[in-house]
Short mmCIF file of C-alpha atoms and ligand atoms in Angstrom, two decimals:
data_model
loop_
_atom_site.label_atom_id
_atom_site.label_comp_id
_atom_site.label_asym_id
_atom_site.label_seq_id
_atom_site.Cartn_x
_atom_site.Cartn_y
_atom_site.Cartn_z
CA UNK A 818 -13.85 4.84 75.77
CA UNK A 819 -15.73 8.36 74.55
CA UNK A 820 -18.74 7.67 72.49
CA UNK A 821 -20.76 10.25 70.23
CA UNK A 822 -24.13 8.15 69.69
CA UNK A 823 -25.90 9.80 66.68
CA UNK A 824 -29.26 8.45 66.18
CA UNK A 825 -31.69 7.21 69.55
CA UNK A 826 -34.25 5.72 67.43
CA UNK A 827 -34.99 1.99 68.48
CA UNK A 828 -31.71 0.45 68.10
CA UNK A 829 -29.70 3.83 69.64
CA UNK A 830 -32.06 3.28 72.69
CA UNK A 831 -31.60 -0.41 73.44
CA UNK A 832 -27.72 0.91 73.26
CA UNK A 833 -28.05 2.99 75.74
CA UNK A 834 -29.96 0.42 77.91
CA UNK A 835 -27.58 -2.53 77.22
CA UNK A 836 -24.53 0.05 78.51
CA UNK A 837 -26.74 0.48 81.41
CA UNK A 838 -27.38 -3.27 82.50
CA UNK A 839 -23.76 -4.13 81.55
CA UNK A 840 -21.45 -1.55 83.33
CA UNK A 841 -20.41 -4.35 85.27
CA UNK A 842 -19.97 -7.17 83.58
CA UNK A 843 -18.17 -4.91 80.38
CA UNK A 844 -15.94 -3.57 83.03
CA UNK A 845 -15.13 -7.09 84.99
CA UNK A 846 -14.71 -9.22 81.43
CA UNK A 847 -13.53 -6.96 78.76
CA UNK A 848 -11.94 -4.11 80.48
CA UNK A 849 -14.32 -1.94 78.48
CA UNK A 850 -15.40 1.31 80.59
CA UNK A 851 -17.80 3.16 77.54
CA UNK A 852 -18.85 6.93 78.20
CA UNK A 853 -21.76 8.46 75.70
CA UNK A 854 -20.23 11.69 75.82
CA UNK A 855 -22.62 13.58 73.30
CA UNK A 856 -25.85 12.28 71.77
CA UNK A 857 -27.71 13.42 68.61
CA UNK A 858 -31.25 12.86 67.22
CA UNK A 859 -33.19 14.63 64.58
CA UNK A 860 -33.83 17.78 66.91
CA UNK A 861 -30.99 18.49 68.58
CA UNK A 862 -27.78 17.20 71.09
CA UNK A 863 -26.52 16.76 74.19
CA UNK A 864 -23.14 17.23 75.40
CA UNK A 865 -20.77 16.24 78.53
CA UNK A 866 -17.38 15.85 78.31
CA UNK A 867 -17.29 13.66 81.62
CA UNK A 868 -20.09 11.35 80.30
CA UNK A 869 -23.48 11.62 79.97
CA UNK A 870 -25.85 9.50 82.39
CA UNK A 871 -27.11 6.76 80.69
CA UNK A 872 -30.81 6.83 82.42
CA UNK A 873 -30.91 10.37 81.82
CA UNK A 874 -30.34 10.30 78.48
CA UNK A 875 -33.58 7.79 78.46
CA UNK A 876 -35.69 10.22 80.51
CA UNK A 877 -35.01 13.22 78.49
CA UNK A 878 -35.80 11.16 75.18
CA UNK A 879 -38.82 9.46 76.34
CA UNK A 880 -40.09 12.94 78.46
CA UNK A 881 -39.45 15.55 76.61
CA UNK A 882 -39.18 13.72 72.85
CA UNK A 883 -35.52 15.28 72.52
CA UNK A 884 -32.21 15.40 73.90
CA UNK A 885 -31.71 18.37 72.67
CA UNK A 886 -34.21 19.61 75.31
CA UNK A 887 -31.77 18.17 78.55
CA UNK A 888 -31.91 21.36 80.70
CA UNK A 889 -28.26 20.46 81.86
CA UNK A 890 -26.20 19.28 78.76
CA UNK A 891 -28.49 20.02 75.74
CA UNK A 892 -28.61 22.16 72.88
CA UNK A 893 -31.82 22.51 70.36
CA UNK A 894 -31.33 22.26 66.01
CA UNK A 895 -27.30 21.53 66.78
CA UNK A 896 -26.45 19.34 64.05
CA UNK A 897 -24.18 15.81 64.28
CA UNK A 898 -21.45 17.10 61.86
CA UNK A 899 -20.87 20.09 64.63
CA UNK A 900 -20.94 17.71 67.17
CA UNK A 901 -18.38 15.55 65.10
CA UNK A 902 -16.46 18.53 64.89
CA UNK A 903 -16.06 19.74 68.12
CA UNK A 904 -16.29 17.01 70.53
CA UNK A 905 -13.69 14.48 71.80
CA UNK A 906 -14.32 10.95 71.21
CA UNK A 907 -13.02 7.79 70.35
CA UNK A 908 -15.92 6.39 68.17
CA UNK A 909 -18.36 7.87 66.86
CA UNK A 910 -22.19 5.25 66.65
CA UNK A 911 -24.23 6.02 63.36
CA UNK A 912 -27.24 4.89 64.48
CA UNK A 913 -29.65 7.35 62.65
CA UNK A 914 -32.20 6.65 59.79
CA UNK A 915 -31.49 4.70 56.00
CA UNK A 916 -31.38 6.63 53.37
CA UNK A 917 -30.52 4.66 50.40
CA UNK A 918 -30.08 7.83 47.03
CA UNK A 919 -27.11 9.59 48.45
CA UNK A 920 -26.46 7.90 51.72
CA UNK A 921 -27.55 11.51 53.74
CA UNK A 922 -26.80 12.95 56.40
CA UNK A 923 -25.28 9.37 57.77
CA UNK A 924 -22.88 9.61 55.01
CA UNK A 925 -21.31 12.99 55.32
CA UNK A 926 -20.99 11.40 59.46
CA UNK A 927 -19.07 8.77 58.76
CA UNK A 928 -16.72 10.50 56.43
CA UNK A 929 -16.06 13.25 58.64
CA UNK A 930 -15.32 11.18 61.71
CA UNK A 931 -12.97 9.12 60.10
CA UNK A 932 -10.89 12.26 58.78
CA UNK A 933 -11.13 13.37 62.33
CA UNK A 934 -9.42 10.47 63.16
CA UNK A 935 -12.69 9.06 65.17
CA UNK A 936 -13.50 5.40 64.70
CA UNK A 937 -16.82 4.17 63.52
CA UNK A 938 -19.17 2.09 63.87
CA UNK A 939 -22.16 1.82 61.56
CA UNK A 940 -25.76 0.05 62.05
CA UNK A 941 -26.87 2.47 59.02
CA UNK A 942 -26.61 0.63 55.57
CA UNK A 943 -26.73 3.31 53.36
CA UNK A 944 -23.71 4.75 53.00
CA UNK A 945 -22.10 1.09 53.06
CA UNK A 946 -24.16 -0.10 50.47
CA UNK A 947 -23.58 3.53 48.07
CA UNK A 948 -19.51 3.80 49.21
CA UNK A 949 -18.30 0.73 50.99
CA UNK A 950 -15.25 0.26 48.65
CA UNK A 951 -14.07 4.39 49.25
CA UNK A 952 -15.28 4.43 52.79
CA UNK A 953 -12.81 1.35 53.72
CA UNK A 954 -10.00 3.46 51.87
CA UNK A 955 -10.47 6.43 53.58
CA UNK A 956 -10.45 4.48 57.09
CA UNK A 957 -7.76 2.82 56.14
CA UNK A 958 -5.96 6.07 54.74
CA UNK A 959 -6.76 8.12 58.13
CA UNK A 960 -6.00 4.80 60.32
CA UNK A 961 -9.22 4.34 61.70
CA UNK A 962 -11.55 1.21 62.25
CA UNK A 963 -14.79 1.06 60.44
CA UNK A 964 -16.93 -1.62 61.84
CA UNK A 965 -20.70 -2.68 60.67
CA UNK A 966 -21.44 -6.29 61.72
CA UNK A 967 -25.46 -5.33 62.80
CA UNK A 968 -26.29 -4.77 59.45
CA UNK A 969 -25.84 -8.03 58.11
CA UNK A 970 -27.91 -10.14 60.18
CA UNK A 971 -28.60 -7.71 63.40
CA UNK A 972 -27.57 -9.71 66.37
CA UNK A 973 -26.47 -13.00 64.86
CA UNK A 974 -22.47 -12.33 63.22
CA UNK A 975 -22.67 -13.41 60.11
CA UNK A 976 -20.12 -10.98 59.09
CA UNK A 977 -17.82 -12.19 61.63
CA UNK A 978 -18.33 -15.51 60.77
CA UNK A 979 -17.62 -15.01 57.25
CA UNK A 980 -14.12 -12.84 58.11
CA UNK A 981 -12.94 -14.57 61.16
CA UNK A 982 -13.98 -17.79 61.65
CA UNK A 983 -13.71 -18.79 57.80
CA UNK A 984 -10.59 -16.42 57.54
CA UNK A 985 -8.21 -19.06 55.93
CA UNK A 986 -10.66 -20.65 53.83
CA UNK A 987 -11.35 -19.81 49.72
CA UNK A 988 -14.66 -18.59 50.06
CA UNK A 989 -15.86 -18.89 45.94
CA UNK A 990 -19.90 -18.22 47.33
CA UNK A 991 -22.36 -17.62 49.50
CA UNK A 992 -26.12 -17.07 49.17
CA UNK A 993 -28.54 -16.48 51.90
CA UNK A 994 -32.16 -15.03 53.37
CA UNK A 995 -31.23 -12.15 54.35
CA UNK A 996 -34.17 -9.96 55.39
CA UNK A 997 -36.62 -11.31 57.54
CA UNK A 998 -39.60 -9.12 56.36
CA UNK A 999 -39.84 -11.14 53.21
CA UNK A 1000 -39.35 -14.81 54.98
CA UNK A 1001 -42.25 -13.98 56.94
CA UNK A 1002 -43.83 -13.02 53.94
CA UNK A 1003 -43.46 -16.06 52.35
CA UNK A 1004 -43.19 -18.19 55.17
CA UNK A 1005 -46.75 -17.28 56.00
CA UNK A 1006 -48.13 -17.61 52.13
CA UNK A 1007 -46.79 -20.82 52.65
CA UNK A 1008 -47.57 -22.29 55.55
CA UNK A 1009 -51.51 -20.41 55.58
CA UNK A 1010 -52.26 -20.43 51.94
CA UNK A 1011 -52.35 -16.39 52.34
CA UNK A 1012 -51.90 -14.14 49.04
CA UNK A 1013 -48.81 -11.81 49.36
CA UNK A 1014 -51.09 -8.87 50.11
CA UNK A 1015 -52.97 -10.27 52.87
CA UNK A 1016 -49.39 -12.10 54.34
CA UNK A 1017 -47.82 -8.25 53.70
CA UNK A 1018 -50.61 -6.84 55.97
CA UNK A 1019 -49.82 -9.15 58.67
CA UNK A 1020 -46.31 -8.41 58.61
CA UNK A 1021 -47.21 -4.72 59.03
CA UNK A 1022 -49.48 -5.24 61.78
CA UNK A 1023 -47.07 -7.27 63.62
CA UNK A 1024 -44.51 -3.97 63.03
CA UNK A 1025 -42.32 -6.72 60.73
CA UNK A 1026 -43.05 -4.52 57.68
CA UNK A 1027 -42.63 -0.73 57.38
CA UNK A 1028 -46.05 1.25 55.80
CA UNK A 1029 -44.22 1.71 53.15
CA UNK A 1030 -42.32 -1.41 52.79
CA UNK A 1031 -40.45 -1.50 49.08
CA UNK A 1032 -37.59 -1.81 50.18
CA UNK A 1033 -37.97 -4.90 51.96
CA UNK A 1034 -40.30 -6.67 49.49
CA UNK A 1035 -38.33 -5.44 46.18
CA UNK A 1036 -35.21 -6.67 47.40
CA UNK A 1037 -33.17 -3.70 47.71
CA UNK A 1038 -32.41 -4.56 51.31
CA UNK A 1039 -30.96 -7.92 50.37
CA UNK A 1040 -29.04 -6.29 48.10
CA UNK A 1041 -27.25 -3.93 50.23
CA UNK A 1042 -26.39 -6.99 52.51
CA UNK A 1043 -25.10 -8.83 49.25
CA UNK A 1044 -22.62 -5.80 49.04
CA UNK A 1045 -21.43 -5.29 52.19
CA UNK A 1046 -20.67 -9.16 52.43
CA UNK A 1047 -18.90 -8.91 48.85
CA UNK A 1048 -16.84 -6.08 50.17
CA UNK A 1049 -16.02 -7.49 53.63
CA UNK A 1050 -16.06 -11.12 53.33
CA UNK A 1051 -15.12 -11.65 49.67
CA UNK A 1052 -13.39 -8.16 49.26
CA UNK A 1053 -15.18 -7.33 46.33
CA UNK A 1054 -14.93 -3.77 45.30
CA UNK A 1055 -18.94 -3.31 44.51
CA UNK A 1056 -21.73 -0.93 45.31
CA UNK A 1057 -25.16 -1.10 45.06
CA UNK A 1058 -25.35 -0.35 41.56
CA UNK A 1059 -23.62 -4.11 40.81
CA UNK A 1060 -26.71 -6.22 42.05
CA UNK A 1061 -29.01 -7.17 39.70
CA UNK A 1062 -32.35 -7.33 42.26
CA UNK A 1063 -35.90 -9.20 42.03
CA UNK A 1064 -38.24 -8.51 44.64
CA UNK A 1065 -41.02 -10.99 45.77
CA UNK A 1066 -44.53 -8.93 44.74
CA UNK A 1067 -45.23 -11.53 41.65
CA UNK A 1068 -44.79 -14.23 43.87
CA UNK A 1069 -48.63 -15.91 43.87
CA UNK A 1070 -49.77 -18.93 46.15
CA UNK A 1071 -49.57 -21.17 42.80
CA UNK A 1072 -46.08 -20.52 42.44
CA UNK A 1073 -45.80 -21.91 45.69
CA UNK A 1074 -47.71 -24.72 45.55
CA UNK A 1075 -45.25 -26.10 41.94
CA UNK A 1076 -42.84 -25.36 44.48
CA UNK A 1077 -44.53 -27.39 47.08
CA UNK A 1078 -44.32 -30.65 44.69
CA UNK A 1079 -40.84 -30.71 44.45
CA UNK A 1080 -40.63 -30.29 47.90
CA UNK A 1081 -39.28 -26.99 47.97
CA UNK A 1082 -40.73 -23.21 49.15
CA UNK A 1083 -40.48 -20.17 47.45
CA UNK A 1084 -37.65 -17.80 49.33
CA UNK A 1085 -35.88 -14.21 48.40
CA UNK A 1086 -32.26 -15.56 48.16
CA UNK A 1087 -29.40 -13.11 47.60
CA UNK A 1088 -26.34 -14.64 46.38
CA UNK A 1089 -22.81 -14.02 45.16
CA UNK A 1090 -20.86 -16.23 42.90
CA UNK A 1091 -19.45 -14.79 39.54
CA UNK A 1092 -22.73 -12.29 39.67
CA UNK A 1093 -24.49 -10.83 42.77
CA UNK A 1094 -28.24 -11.63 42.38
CA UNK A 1095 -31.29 -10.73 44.73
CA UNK A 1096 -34.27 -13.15 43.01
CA UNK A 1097 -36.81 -15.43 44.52
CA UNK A 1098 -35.94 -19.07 43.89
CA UNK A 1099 -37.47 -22.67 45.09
CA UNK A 1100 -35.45 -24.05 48.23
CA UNK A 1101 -35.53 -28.20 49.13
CA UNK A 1102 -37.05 -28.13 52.58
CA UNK A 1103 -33.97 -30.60 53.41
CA UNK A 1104 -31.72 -27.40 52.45
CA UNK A 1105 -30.07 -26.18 55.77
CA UNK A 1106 -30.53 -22.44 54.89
CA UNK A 1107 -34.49 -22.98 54.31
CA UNK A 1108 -35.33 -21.37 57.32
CA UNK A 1109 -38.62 -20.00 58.42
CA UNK A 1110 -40.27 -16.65 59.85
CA UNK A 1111 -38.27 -13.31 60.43
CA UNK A 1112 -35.16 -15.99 60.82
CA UNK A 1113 -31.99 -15.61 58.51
CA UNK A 1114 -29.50 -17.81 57.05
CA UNK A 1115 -26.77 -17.74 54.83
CA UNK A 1116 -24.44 -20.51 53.55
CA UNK A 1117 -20.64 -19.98 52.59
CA UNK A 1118 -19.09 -22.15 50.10
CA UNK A 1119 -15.13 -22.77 50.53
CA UNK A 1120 -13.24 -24.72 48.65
CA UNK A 1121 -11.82 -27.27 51.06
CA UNK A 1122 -14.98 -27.10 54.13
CA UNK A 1123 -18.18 -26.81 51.77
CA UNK A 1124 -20.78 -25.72 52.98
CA UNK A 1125 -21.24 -24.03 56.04
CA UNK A 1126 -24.57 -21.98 57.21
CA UNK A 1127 -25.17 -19.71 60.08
CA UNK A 1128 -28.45 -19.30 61.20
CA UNK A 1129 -29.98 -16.40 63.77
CA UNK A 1130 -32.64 -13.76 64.47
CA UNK A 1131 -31.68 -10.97 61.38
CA UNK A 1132 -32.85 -7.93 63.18
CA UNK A 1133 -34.43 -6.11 65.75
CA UNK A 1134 -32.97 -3.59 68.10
CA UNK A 1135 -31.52 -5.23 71.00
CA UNK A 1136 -29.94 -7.88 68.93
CA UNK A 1137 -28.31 -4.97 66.96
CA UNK A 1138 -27.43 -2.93 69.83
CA UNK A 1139 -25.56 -5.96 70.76
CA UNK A 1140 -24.30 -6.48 67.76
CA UNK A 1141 -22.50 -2.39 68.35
CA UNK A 1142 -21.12 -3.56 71.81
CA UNK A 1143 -19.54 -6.62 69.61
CA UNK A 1144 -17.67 -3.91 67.39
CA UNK A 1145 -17.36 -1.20 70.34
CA UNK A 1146 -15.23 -4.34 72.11
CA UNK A 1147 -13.50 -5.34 68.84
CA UNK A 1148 -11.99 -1.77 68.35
CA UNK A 1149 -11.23 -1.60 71.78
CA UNK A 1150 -9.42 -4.64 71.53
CA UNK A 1151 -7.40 -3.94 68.50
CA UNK A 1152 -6.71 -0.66 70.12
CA UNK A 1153 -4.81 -2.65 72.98
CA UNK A 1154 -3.37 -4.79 70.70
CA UNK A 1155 -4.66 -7.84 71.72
CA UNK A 1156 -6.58 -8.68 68.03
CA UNK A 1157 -5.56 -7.79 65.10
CA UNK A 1158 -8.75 -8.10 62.70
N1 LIG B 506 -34.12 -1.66 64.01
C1 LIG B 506 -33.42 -2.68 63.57
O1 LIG B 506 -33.70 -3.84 63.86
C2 LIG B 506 -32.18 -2.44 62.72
C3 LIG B 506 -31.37 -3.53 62.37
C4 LIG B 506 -30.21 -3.31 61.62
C5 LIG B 506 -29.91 -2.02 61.19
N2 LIG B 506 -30.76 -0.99 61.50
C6 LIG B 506 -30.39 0.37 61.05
O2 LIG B 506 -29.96 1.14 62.17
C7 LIG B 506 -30.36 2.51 62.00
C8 LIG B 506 -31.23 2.91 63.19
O3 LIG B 506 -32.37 2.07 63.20
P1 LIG B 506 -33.60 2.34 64.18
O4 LIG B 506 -34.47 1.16 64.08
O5 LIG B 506 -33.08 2.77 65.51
O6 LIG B 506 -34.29 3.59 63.45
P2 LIG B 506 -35.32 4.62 64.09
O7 LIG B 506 -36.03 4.01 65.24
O8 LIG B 506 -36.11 5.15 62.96
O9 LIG B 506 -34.37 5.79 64.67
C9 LIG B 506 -33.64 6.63 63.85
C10 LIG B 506 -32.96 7.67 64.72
O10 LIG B 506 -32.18 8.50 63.87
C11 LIG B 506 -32.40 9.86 64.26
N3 LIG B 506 -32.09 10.75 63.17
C12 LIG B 506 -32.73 10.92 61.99
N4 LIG B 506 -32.13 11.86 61.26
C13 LIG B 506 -31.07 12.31 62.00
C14 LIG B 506 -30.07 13.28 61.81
N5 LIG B 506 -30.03 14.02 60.70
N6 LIG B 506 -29.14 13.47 62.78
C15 LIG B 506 -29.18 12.75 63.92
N7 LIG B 506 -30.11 11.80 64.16
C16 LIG B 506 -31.05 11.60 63.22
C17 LIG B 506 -33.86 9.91 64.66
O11 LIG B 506 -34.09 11.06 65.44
P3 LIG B 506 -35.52 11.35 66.14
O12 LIG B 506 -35.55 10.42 67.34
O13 LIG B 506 -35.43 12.78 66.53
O14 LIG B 506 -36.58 11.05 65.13
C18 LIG B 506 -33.96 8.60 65.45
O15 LIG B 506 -33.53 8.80 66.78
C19 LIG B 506 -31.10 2.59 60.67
O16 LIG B 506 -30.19 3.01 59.69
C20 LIG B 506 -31.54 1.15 60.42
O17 LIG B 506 -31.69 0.85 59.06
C21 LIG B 506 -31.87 -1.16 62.27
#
């Protein structure tokens, strides 16, 4: 299968290193035989038809800060959409930076690979979260898969489980934690007695929290997790724009302590019923989704199973870079025919 990674940032480098250890093992269980034949990253590209080598690509990033610099295969300020354009591939990884106004550049890449007929796959929220409802038409329209399950709860499939394994249940909710910057958050304001500033400051020194970390704490990340569930799971035709959002920088140790005496804690939960909400809100202890740390959880109500909650590890770049092999392999697979999801 030809690949065009776009985007060797933390998650587009663990890629590259899972493909590495796994050659085997992909090859011997899941007939799966993946060549990265073109890279991109802010600077530049590099291009081989045959393949490029995965440790090289490494080196070249790691040495020289580029891949556009590979003496062999690369060219400097080549942009993705040319590489989109002119190179043969199967599927095309967006793997490059959020960018959460107009979706840009990683929306004009997914748009033009799927009218060039390239299947996607998507760790990048933005566009999803702007255009999920047109970008699953257009797929759909030009007979490609879109696929996206590492951005809803990075390694662990939440997505999946919510499709697949709950595909002939009546899902009528599901609400969740799902961004683990703000659990920790809270977690530790709980647990320590720490004021949101000084738990925020741990989070960034532990590289949990960007430097500038709104869109974590004000909830807009939740959010665009709330709508790509609502489109996928609940096929919901919403954007962004639908989510009414509350972010946790009011939330003070005394609200946490009332919450305390009713033996609850104080967590961001996004949740879609009849609304889609991103708010902080008291959680029993005894509730199965009150999970602490960077963890995740969400819980989907059905109408004949209740409740059922998935918990995992909600990002993080190997668990995503898994969670790309988990969608390279499901494309694959309906390719061959042998699923049809
Ligand atoms: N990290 C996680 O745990 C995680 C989890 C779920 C989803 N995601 C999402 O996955 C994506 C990648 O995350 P990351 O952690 O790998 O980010 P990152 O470390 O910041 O890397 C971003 C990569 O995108 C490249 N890039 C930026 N603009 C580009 C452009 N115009 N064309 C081509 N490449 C461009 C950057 O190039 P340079 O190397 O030249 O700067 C860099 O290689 C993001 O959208 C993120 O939100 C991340």
């Amino acid at each position: 299968m030809r690949i065009i990674l776009i985007g060797l940032g933390n998650v587009g480098k663990n890629f590259v290193k899972l493909l590495l250890n796994r050659q085997k093992d992909l090859m011997d269980n899941f007939g799966l035989s993946p060549r990265i034949v073109a890279v991109v990253d802010s600077k530049g590209a590099s291009r081989n038809p045959r393949g490029l080598d995965f440790n090289g690509i490494l080196k070249i990033k790691e040495e020289m800060g580029s891949v556009g610099k590979d003496p062999l295969f690369g060219e400097e300020n080549i942009i993705a959409l040319d590489i989109i354009r002119e190179v043969e591939a199967e599927v095309v990884i967006e793997a490059s930076s959020t960018e959460l106004v107009t979706g840009e550049p990683a929306m004009s890449h997914i748009e033009n690979s799927i009218k060039m007929g390239k299947h996607v796959i998507s760790t990048n929220k933005g566009p999803l979260a702007l255009a999920l409802p047109a970008l699953i038409e257009l797929a759909e329209y030009n007979q490609v898969m879109l696929r996206f399950s590492g951005t809803v709860g990075g390694g662990t499939p939440i997505l999946d489980f919510g499709r697949k394994c709950l595909t002939t249940e009546k899902i009528v909710s599901l609400k969740g934690i799902l961004n683990g910057t703000t659990n920790y958050i809270l977690s530790k304001m709980d647990f320590e007695g720490t004021s949101f500033e000084e738990a925020l400051k741990f989070a960034q020194n532990l590289g949990y929290a960007e430097a500038e970390p709104s869109t974590d704490i004000d909830g807009i990340d939740t959010a665009c997790k709330l709508v790509i569930l609502a489109n996928w799971v609940l096929k919901r035709r919403v954007t962004l724009k639908d989510v009414k959002i509350t972010g946790i920088r009011q939330i003070t140790r005394k609200d946490l302590r009332e919450a305390n005496n009713k033996k609850g804690t104080i967590k961001l939960i996004g949740s879609i019923s009849e609304n889609i909400k991103v708010e902080p809100l008291t959680v029993l202890r005894s509730d199965p989704m009150c999970v602490n740390g960077t963890l995740n959880a969400v819980t989907f109500s059905s109408l004949t199973s209740g409740d059922q909650t998935i918990i995992g590890r909600g990002a993080g770049g190997m668990e995503t870079a898994s969670s790309i092999l988990r969608d390279l392999i499901n494309i694959r697979n309906n390719i061959s025919g042998r699923e049809r999801f």
